[in-house]
XYZ file of N, CA and C in Angstrom:
282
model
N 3.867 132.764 250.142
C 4.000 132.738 248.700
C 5.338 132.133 248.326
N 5.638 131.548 247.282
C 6.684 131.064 246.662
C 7.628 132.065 246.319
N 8.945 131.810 247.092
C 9.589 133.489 246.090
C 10.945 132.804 245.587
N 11.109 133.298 244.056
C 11.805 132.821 243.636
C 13.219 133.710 243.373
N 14.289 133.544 243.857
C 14.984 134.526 243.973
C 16.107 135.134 242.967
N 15.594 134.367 241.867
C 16.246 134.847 240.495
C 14.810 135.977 240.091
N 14.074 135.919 240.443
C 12.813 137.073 239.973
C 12.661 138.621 240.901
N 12.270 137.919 242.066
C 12.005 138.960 243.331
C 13.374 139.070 243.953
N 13.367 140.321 243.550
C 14.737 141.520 243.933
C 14.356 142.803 245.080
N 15.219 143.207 245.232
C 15.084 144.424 246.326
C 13.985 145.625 245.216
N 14.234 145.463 244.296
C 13.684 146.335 243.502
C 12.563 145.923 242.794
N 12.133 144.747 242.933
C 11.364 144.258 242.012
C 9.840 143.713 242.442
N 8.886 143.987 242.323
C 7.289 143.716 243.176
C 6.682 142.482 242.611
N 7.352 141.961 241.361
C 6.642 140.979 240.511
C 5.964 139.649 241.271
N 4.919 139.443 241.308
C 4.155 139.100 241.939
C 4.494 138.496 243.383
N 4.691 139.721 244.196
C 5.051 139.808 245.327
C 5.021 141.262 245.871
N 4.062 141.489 246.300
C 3.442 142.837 246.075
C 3.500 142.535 247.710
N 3.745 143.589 248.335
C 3.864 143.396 249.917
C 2.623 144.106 250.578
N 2.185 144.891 249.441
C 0.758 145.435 249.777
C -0.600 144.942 248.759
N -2.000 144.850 249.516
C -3.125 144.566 248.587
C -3.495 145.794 247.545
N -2.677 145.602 246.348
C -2.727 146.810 245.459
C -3.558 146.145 243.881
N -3.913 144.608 243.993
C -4.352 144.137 242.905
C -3.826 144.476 241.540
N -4.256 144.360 240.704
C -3.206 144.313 238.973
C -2.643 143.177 238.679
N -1.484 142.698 239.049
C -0.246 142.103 238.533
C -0.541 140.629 239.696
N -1.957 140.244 240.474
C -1.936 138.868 241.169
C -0.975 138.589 242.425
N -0.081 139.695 242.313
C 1.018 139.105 243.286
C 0.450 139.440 244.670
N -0.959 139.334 245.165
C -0.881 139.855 246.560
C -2.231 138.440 246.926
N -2.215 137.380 245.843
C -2.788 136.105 245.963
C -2.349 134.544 245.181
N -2.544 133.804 245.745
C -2.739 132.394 244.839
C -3.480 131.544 245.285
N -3.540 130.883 243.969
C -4.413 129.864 243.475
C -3.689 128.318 243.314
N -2.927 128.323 243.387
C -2.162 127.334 243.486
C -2.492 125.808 244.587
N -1.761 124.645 244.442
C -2.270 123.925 245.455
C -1.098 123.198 245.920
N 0.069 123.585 245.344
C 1.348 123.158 245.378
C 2.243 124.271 246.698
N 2.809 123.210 247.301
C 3.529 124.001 248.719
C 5.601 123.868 247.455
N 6.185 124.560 247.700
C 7.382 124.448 247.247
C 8.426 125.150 247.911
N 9.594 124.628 247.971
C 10.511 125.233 248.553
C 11.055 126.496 248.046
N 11.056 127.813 248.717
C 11.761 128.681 247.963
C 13.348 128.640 247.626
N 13.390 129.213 246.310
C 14.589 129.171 245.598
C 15.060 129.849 244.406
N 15.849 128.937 243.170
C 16.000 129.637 242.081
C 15.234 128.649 241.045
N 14.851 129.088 239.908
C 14.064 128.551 238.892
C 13.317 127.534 239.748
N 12.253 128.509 240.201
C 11.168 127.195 241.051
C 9.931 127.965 240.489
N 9.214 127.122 239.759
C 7.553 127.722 239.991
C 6.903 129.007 240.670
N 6.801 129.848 240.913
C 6.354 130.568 241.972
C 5.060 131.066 242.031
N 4.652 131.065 240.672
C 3.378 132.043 240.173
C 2.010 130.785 240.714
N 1.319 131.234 241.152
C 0.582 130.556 241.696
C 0.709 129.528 242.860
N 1.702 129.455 243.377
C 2.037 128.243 244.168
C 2.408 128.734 245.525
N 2.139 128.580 246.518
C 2.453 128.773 248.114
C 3.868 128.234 248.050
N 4.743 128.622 249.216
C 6.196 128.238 249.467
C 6.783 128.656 250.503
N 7.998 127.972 251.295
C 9.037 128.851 252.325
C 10.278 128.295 252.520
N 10.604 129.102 253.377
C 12.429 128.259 253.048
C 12.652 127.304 253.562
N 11.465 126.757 254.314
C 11.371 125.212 255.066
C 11.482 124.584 253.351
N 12.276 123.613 253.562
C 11.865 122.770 252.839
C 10.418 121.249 252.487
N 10.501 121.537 254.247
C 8.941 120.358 254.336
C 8.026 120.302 253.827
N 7.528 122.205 254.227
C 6.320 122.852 253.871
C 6.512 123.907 254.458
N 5.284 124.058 254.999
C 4.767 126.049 254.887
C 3.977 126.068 256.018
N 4.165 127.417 256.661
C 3.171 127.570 258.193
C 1.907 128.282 256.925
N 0.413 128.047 258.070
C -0.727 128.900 257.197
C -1.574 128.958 258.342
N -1.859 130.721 258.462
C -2.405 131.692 259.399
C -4.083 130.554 258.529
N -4.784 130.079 259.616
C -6.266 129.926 258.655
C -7.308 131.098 259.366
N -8.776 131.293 258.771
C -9.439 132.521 259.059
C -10.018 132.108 260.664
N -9.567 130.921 261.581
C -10.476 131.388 262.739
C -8.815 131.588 263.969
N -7.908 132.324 262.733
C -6.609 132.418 263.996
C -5.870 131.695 264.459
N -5.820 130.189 263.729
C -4.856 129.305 263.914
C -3.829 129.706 263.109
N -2.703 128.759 263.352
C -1.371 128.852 262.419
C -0.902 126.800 262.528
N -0.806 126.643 261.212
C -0.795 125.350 261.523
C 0.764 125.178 259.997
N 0.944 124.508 260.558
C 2.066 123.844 259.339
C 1.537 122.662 258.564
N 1.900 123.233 257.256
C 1.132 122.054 255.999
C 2.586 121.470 255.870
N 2.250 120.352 255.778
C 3.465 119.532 254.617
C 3.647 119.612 252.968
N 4.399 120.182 252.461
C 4.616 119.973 251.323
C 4.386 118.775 250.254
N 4.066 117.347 251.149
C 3.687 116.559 250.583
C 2.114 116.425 250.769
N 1.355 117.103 251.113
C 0.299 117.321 251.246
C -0.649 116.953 249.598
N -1.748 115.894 249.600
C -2.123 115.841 248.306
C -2.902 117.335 248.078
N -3.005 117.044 246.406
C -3.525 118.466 246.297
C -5.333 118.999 246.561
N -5.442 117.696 246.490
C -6.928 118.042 246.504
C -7.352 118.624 248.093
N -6.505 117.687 248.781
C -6.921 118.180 250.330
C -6.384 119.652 250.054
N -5.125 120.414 249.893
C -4.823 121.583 249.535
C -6.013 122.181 249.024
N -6.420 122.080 247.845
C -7.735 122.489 247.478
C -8.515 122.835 248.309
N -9.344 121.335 249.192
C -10.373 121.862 250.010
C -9.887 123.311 251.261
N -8.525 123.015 251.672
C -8.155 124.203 252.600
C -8.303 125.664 252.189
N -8.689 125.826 250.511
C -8.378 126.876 250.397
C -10.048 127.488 249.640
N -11.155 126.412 249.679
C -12.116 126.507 249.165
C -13.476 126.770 250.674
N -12.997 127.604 251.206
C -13.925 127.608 252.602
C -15.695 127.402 252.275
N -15.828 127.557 251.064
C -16.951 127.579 250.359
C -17.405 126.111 249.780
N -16.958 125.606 249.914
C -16.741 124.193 249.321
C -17.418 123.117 249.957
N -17.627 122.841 251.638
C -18.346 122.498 252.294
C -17.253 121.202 252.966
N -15.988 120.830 251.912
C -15.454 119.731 252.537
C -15.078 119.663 253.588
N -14.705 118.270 254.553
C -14.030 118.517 255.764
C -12.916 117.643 255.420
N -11.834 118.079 256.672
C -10.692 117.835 256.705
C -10.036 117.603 258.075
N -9.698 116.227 258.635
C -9.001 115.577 259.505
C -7.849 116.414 260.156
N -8.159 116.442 261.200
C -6.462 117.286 261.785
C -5.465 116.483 261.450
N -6.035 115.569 260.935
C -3.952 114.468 260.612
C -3.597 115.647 259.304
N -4.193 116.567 258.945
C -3.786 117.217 257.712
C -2.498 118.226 258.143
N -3.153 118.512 259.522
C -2.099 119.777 260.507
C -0.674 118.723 261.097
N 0.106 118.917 260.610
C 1.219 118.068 261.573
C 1.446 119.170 263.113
């Protein structure tokens, strides 16, 4: 998840909920944008880490693969639409 560190505090859960407690979104996104974490960055909906490149992502058959941040969005999209039927080239996995 994107964490933006003028928001998420030691004290603060705002959508960054460390447990699946639903309400307030912070324990998913929808987003298709990878971003670097920081201060005044996007966070709400958007994947992120302190890589600046991109982002590692656990997928459901137990891989862990690193996305690039420059990744277009639509391919982002299909990665996150398992329902969707698209396919996607390992040149997507660096």
């Amino acid at each position: 998840k994107a964490f933006n560190f003028d928001v998420h505090t030691a004290t603060s859960w705002y959508w960054d909920e460390p447990i699946f407690s639903g309400g307030s979104k912070g324990t998913a996104r929808a987003g298709v944008t990878i971003v670097n974490d920081g201060r005044q960055i996007e966070f709400k909906e958007n994947w992120g880490s302190a890589h600046p490149q991109g982002a590692q992502f656990c997928m459901a058959d137990g891989s862990v693969h690193w996305i690039s941040a420059s990744v277009n969005w639509k391919v982002m999209r299909s990665l996150l639409t398992p329902d969707g039927g698209e396919v996607n080239s390992n040149e997507v996995f660096e």
